[in-house]
Coordinates of C-alpha atoms in Angstrom, one line a residue:
X1 CA -22.7 10.6 0.5
X2 CA -19.6 12.7 0.4
X3 CA -16.5 11.2 2.0
X4 CA -13.2 12.9 2.8
X5 CA -10.2 10.5 2.6
X6 CA -7.1 11.4 4.6
X7 CA -3.6 9.9 4.4
X8 CA -1.5 11.6 7.1
X9 CA 2.3 11.1 6.9
X10 CA 5.0 12.5 9.2
X11 CA 5.6 15.6 7.0
X12 CA 2.9 15.3 4.4
X13 CA -0.9 15.0 4.1
X14 CA -2.9 13.7 1.1
X15 CA -6.6 14.3 0.9
X16 CA -9.5 13.5 -1.5
X17 CA -13.2 14.4 -1.4
X18 CA -15.4 11.8 -3.1
X19 CA -19.0 11.8 -4.1
X20 CA -19.9 8.1 -3.5
X21 CA -23.1 8.2 -5.7
X22 CA -21.0 8.0 -8.8
X23 CA -17.5 7.6 -7.2
X24 CA -16.5 11.0 -8.5
X25 CA -13.4 12.7 -7.2
X26 CA -14.6 16.2 -6.4
X27 CA -11.2 17.5 -5.4
X28 CA -7.8 16.3 -4.1
X29 CA -4.7 17.7 -2.6
X30 CA -1.2 17.1 -1.3
X31 CA 0.5 19.1 1.5
X32 CA 4.2 18.6 1.9
X33 CA 6.9 19.8 4.2
X34 CA 4.7 20.1 7.2
X35 CA 6.7 21.8 10.0
X36 CA 8.6 23.9 7.5
X37 CA 8.4 27.6 6.6
X38 CA 8.4 26.5 3.0
X39 CA 5.6 24.0 2.9
X40 CA 3.9 23.3 -0.4
X41 CA 0.1 23.0 -0.9
X42 CA -1.1 21.4 -4.2
X43 CA -4.9 21.3 -4.8
X44 CA -7.0 20.4 -7.8
X45 CA -10.7 20.1 -8.5
X46 CA -12.2 17.2 -10.4
X47 CA -11.9 19.2 -13.7
X48 CA -8.2 19.3 -13.3
X49 CA -7.7 23.0 -12.4
X50 CA -4.6 23.0 -10.1
X51 CA -3.5 25.5 -7.4
X52 CA 0.1 25.3 -6.1
X53 CA 1.2 27.5 -3.1
X54 CA 4.3 27.7 -1.0
X55 CA 3.7 28.9 2.6
X56 CA 4.5 28.1 6.2
X57 CA 2.7 25.0 7.5
X58 CA 3.8 24.5 11.1
X59 CA 1.8 21.5 12.0
X60 CA -0.8 18.9 10.9
X61 CA -3.7 21.0 12.3
X62 CA -2.7 23.9 10.1
X63 CA -2.3 21.5 7.1
X64 CA -5.8 20.1 7.6
X65 CA -7.3 23.6 8.1
X66 CA -5.8 24.6 4.7
X67 CA -7.3 21.5 3.1
X68 CA -10.8 22.3 4.5
X69 CA -10.5 26.0 3.5
X70 CA -9.7 24.9 0.0
X71 CA -12.6 22.5 -0.2
X72 CA -15.0 25.2 0.9
X73 CA -13.4 28.2 -0.9
X74 CA -16.0 30.3 -2.8
X75 CA -13.9 30.2 -6.0
X76 CA -11.8 27.0 -5.8
X77 CA -13.9 24.9 -3.5
X78 CA -16.4 22.1 -4.3
X79 CA -18.8 22.4 -1.4
X80 CA -20.3 25.4 0.3
X81 CA -20.0 24.2 3.9
X82 CA -18.1 21.5 5.9
X83 CA -21.5 20.1 7.0
X84 CA -21.7 18.6 3.4
X85 CA -19.0 16.2 4.4
X86 CA -20.8 13.0 5.6
X87 CA -17.8 11.0 6.9
X88 CA -14.0 11.0 7.1
X89 CA -11.9 7.9 6.2
X90 CA -8.4 7.8 7.6
X91 CA -5.6 5.5 6.3
X92 CA -4.0 3.9 9.4
X93 CA -0.9 1.7 8.8
X94 CA -1.0 -0.6 11.8
X95 CA -3.8 -2.1 13.8
X96 CA -1.9 -5.0 15.3
X97 CA -3.7 -8.2 16.2
X98 CA -6.7 -6.5 17.8
X99 CA -8.0 -4.6 14.8
X100 CA -9.3 -7.0 12.1
X101 CA -11.5 -4.6 10.1
X102 CA -12.2 -0.9 9.5
X103 CA -13.4 0.7 12.7
X104 CA -15.0 3.9 14.0
X105 CA -12.2 5.9 15.6
X106 CA -13.4 5.8 19.2
X107 CA -11.2 6.6 22.1
X108 CA -10.7 2.8 22.6
X109 CA -9.6 2.3 19.0
X110 CA -7.3 5.3 19.1
X111 CA -5.6 3.8 22.2
X112 CA -5.0 0.6 20.3
X113 CA -3.5 2.6 17.4
X114 CA -1.3 4.4 20.0
X115 CA -0.2 1.0 21.4
X116 CA 0.8 -0.1 17.9
X117 CA 3.3 2.8 17.6
X118 CA 6.0 0.4 18.8
X119 CA 5.2 -1.7 15.7
X120 CA 5.0 1.2 13.2
X121 CA 7.0 4.0 14.7
X122 CA 7.3 5.9 11.5
X123 CA 3.7 5.7 10.4
X124 CA 1.2 5.4 13.3
X125 CA 2.2 8.6 15.1
X126 CA 1.7 10.6 11.8
X127 CA -1.6 8.8 11.2
X128 CA -2.7 9.8 14.8
X129 CA -1.8 13.4 14.2
X130 CA -4.2 13.5 11.3
X131 CA -6.9 11.8 13.2
X132 CA -6.7 14.1 16.2
X133 CA -6.5 17.3 14.1
X134 CA -9.5 16.3 12.0
X135 CA -11.6 15.2 14.9
X136 CA -11.0 18.6 16.4
X137 CA -12.0 20.4 13.3
X138 CA -14.9 18.1 12.3
X139 CA -16.2 16.9 15.6
X140 CA -19.7 16.0 14.5
X141 CA -18.7 13.8 11.5
X142 CA -18.1 10.0 11.8
X143 CA -14.3 9.2 11.6
X144 CA -13.4 5.8 10.4
X145 CA -10.0 4.1 10.3
X146 CA -9.1 1.8 7.4
X147 CA -6.0 -0.3 8.4
X148 CA -3.3 -1.6 6.1
X149 CA -2.9 -4.6 8.3
X150 CA -6.6 -5.5 8.7
X151 CA -6.9 -7.4 5.4
X152 CA -4.2 -9.8 6.4
X153 CA -5.7 -10.7 9.7
X154 CA -7.4 -13.7 8.0
X155 CA -4.1 -15.4 7.6
X156 CA -4.0 -18.8 9.5
X157 CA -1.6 -19.3 12.4
X158 CA 0.7 -21.4 10.3
X159 CA 1.2 -18.4 8.0
X160 CA 1.8 -15.7 10.6
X161 CA 3.7 -17.4 13.5
X162 CA 7.5 -17.2 13.1
X163 CA 9.6 -20.2 14.1
X164 CA 11.1 -18.3 17.1
X165 CA 10.6 -19.7 20.6
X166 CA 6.8 -19.5 20.9
X167 CA 6.9 -17.3 24.0
X168 CA 8.2 -14.4 21.8
X169 CA 4.8 -14.4 20.1
X170 CA 2.8 -14.8 23.2
X171 CA 4.7 -12.3 25.3
X172 CA 5.8 -9.8 22.7
X173 CA 3.5 -10.2 19.8
X174 CA 6.2 -11.0 17.3
X175 CA 4.4 -12.3 14.2
X176 CA 3.7 -11.7 10.6
X177 CA 1.3 -8.8 10.0
X178 CA 1.6 -7.9 6.4
X179 CA 1.1 -4.5 4.8
X180 CA -0.4 -2.9 1.7
X181 CA -3.6 -4.6 2.7
X182 CA -5.9 -1.9 1.3
X183 CA -4.2 -2.2 -2.1
X184 CA -4.3 -6.0 -2.2
X185 CA -8.0 -6.0 -1.1
X186 CA -9.0 -3.4 -3.8
X187 CA -7.3 -5.0 -6.7
X188 CA -8.5 -8.5 -5.8
X189 CA -12.1 -7.2 -5.7
X190 CA -11.7 -5.3 -9.0
X191 CA -10.1 -8.3 -10.7
X192 CA -12.9 -10.6 -9.6
X193 CA -15.4 -8.1 -11.0
X194 CA -13.6 -7.9 -14.3
X195 CA -13.5 -11.7 -14.6
X196 CA -17.1 -12.1 -13.5
X197 CA -16.1 -14.3 -10.5
X198 CA -17.8 -13.8 -7.0
X199 CA -15.2 -12.4 -4.6
X200 CA -15.7 -15.2 -2.1
X201 CA -14.9 -17.7 -4.8
X202 CA -11.9 -15.9 -6.2
X203 CA -8.3 -17.2 -5.8
X204 CA -5.5 -14.9 -6.9
X205 CA -2.0 -13.7 -6.2
X206 CA -1.7 -9.9 -6.0
X207 CA 1.7 -8.3 -6.7
X208 CA 2.0 -4.7 -5.3
X209 CA 5.2 -3.4 -7.0
X210 CA 5.9 0.1 -5.9
X211 CA 8.8 1.6 -4.0
X212 CA 7.6 -0.9 -1.4
X213 CA 6.8 -4.4 -2.6
X214 CA 4.6 -7.2 -1.4
X215 CA 3.0 -10.3 -2.9
X216 CA -0.1 -11.9 -1.3
X217 CA -2.0 -15.1 -1.7
X218 CA -5.8 -14.6 -1.6
X219 CA -8.1 -17.6 -1.3
X220 CA -11.8 -17.2 -1.6
X221 CA -11.4 -13.5 -1.3
X222 CA -9.4 -13.6 1.9
X223 CA -5.6 -13.1 2.5
X224 CA -4.0 -16.4 3.5
X225 CA -0.3 -15.3 3.1
X226 CA 1.8 -12.3 2.3
X227 CA 5.5 -11.6 1.7
X228 CA 5.9 -8.7 4.1
X229 CA 6.0 -9.7 7.8
X230 CA 6.5 -8.2 11.2
X231 CA 7.8 -5.1 9.5
X232 CA 8.2 -3.7 6.0
X233 CA 11.6 -5.4 5.2
X234 CA 10.8 -9.0 4.2
X235 CA 10.3 -10.6 0.8
X236 CA 11.2 -9.1 -2.6
X237 CA 13.9 -6.5 -2.8
X238 CA 12.4 -3.0 -2.9
X239 CA 13.4 0.5 -3.9
X240 CA 15.8 1.0 -1.0
X241 CA 15.0 -1.9 1.3
X242 CA 16.8 -5.2 1.1
X243 CA 13.9 -7.7 1.3
X244 CA 14.8 -11.2 2.6
X245 CA 18.2 -11.4 4.2
X246 CA 19.9 -14.2 6.1
X247 CA 19.8 -13.0 9.7
X248 CA 23.5 -14.0 10.1
X249 CA 24.3 -11.1 7.8
X250 CA 22.9 -8.7 10.3
X251 CA 24.9 -10.3 13.1
X252 CA 28.0 -10.2 11.0
X253 CA 27.6 -6.5 10.3
X254 CA 27.2 -5.8 14.0
X255 CA 29.8 -8.3 15.4
X256 CA 32.5 -8.2 12.7
X257 CA 32.1 -4.9 11.0
X258 CA 31.2 -3.1 14.3
X259 CA 28.3 -1.3 12.8
X260 CA 25.7 0.1 15.2
X261 CA 22.1 -0.9 15.1
X262 CA 21.3 2.6 13.7
X263 CA 23.9 2.1 10.9
X264 CA 22.5 -1.3 10.0
X265 CA 19.0 0.0 10.0
X266 CA 20.0 2.8 7.6
X267 CA 21.8 0.3 5.4
X268 CA 19.0 -2.2 5.0
X269 CA 16.1 0.3 4.9
X270 CA 17.6 3.2 3.0
X271 CA 20.7 2.1 1.0
X272 CA 19.9 -1.4 -0.2
X273 CA 17.4 -3.0 -2.6
X274 CA 17.3 -1.6 -6.1
X275 CA 19.3 1.5 -5.1
X276 CA 22.1 -0.5 -3.4
X277 CA 22.3 -3.1 -6.1
X278 CA 22.3 -0.7 -9.1
X279 CA 24.5 1.9 -7.6
X280 CA 22.3 4.4 -9.3
X281 CA 18.7 4.9 -8.0
X282 CA 15.7 3.4 -6.5
X283 CA 13.6 4.3 -9.6
X284 CA 12.8 1.2 -11.6
X285 CA 12.3 3.2 -14.8
X286 CA 15.9 4.4 -14.7
X287 CA 17.2 1.0 -13.8
X288 CA 15.4 -0.7 -16.7
X289 CA 16.7 2.0 -19.1
X290 CA 20.3 1.5 -17.8
X291 CA 19.9 -2.3 -18.0
X292 CA 18.7 -2.1 -21.6
X293 CA 21.7 0.1 -22.4
X294 CA 23.9 -2.7 -21.1
X295 CA 25.1 -1.4 -17.8
X296 CA 26.1 -4.4 -15.6
X297 CA 24.8 -3.4 -12.1
X298 CA 21.4 -2.1 -13.2
X299 CA 21.0 -5.3 -15.2
X300 CA 21.9 -7.4 -12.1
X301 CA 19.4 -5.4 -10.0
X302 CA 16.7 -6.0 -12.5
X303 CA 17.4 -9.7 -12.7
X304 CA 17.5 -10.1 -8.9
X305 CA 14.2 -8.2 -8.5
X306 CA 12.3 -10.2 -11.1
X307 CA 13.8 -13.5 -10.1
X308 CA 12.8 -12.9 -6.4
X309 CA 9.3 -11.8 -7.4
X310 CA 8.8 -14.8 -9.6
X311 CA 10.1 -17.1 -6.8
X312 CA 7.6 -15.5 -4.4
X313 CA 4.7 -15.9 -6.9
X314 CA 5.6 -19.6 -7.1
X315 CA 5.6 -19.9 -3.3
X316 CA 2.2 -18.3 -3.1
X317 CA 0.9 -20.6 -5.8
X318 CA 1.8 -23.6 -3.6
X319 CA 0.0 -21.9 -0.6
X320 CA -3.1 -21.8 -2.8
X321 CA -2.5 -25.5 -3.8
X322 CA -2.7 -24.6 -7.4
X323 CA -6.2 -23.3 -7.2
X324 CA -5.4 -20.0 -8.9
X325 CA -7.6 -17.8 -11.1
X326 CA -5.3 -14.8 -11.7
X327 CA -2.0 -13.2 -11.0
X328 CA -2.5 -9.4 -10.7
X329 CA 0.1 -6.6 -11.0
X330 CA -0.5 -3.3 -9.4
X331 CA 1.2 -0.1 -8.0
X332 CA 3.7 2.1 -9.8
X333 CA 6.0 -0.6 -11.2
X334 CA 3.3 -3.3 -11.6
X335 CA 1.0 -1.0 -13.5
X336 CA 3.5 0.7 -15.7
X337 CA 6.6 -1.3 -16.3
X338 CA 6.2 -3.5 -19.3
X339 CA 9.8 -5.0 -19.1
X340 CA 9.5 -5.9 -15.4
X341 CA 6.1 -7.7 -15.9
X342 CA 7.5 -9.6 -18.9
X343 CA 10.6 -10.7 -17.0
X344 CA 8.6 -11.7 -13.9
X345 CA 6.3 -13.8 -16.0
X346 CA 9.1 -15.7 -17.8
X347 CA 8.8 -19.3 -16.5
X348 CA 5.3 -18.9 -15.1
X349 CA 4.1 -21.2 -17.8
X350 CA 4.8 -24.1 -15.4
X351 CA 1.8 -22.7 -13.3
X352 CA -0.4 -22.4 -16.4
X353 CA 0.2 -18.6 -16.8
X354 CA 1.4 -17.5 -20.2
X355 CA 2.0 -13.8 -21.0
X356 CA 1.0 -12.2 -24.3
X357 CA 3.8 -9.7 -25.0
X358 CA 1.6 -7.5 -27.2
X359 CA -1.2 -7.3 -24.6
X360 CA 1.5 -6.6 -22.0
X361 CA 2.3 -3.2 -23.6
X362 CA -0.4 -1.5 -21.7
X363 CA 0.6 1.1 -19.1
X364 CA -1.4 2.5 -16.2
X365 CA -4.8 1.0 -17.1
X366 CA -6.7 -2.2 -16.6
X367 CA -6.2 -5.2 -18.8
X368 CA -5.7 -8.9 -19.2
X369 CA -2.1 -9.5 -20.5
X370 CA -2.2 -13.3 -20.7
X371 CA -2.7 -15.3 -23.9
X372 CA -6.2 -16.5 -24.8
X373 CA -5.3 -20.1 -23.9
X374 CA -3.6 -19.2 -20.6
X375 CA -5.2 -21.3 -17.8
X376 CA -4.4 -18.5 -15.3
X377 CA -5.2 -14.9 -16.2
X378 CA -2.4 -12.4 -15.9
X379 CA -3.8 -9.0 -15.2
X380 CA -2.9 -5.3 -14.7
X381 CA -5.3 -3.6 -12.2
X382 CA -4.3 0.0 -11.1
X383 CA -4.7 0.3 -7.4
X384 CA -7.0 2.8 -5.8
X385 CA -6.5 2.8 -2.1
X386 CA -8.4 6.1 -1.7
X387 CA -11.5 4.6 -3.3
X388 CA -11.1 1.5 -1.1
X389 CA -10.9 3.6 2.0
X390 CA -14.0 5.6 0.9
X391 CA -16.0 2.4 0.2
X392 CA -15.1 1.0 3.6
X393 CA -16.0 4.3 5.3
X394 CA -19.3 4.5 3.4
X395 CA -20.3 1.0 4.4
X396 CA -19.6 1.6 8.1
X397 CA -21.2 5.1 8.1
X398 CA -24.3 3.9 6.3
X399 CA -24.6 0.9 8.7
X400 CA -24.5 3.2 11.7
X401 CA -27.2 5.4 10.2
X402 CA -29.5 2.4 9.7
X403 CA -29.0 1.4 13.3

């Protein structure tokens, strides 16, 4: 089965064609600056040959047409005809409360995604543009949505209900949703496989450390708590996002400093977190380098980030009542930043997790980084959201064929 995986953003589009027999990436591409006269199209086949073009890309339908042309191009393509694509898997950020698993993108499901635009105004509209364009260009192929929020719908009420007046949940749907679910799901499954534990018996804490950050507690293979909440602001400080803030700070900014809601939103989403603390950048690599060189604010940013992450891991361990097999690091920072992992793991001995500083030197590949006598395994597992989307798509598409 050949599956096309699509991640449609507001001005970008990522795509990947996979052969599911051996999980081979046949080709992949990235289209940026959609809506611009100077859009960029980057495409490579599985053997690494890369094509980069600059051209006008007025809309998402044009972007997807370019992708499909490249995939079937006589010289650069990997298939002869679009009929060789068996299914399309779409990354969808928000499915709200109603969508609890991957779904065929029927008119009803698309209406639910549209209704969730109010919850994810930056992402769901862009996801829908990709869905509508591809369904138009590939009308006879199954289209399946894989939702970032779906993995977290197994959280119990006590984890997702906020202590606001209860009617705000009942009338307005204000609750914890959680994000990065596809990543948390994938790395938990892969870690269980590495350790030889059945997924439905596996208890772990997954740490997705990228420009966005979330930490999840997974019990018997299901998400039972996560650090991100109603939106993508809560929990550990992120690249440009503040993470947890006392709500009184927001009120103070508005009431006393006379900032508008737009100004506050820009501050806490775009000019806070690692960038705001360090005064330099949102890139953890540069922050670590500056901190090691003795610069005060980058050092402070690093300490705040790692302390907050360690504190959240401790909280998630209590959610799991100490029944914990592994703590897993993933995404750009989690997979590659040796110093951050080491600092986060300082003090986790109290949980029974002891880092091996030599094993921790790995970057960008799978490995166990805890000592041999550590009760809890510390692991690095590179995320692969595209593969997870493809696997979910394959399972649904094959199930439909059998029926």
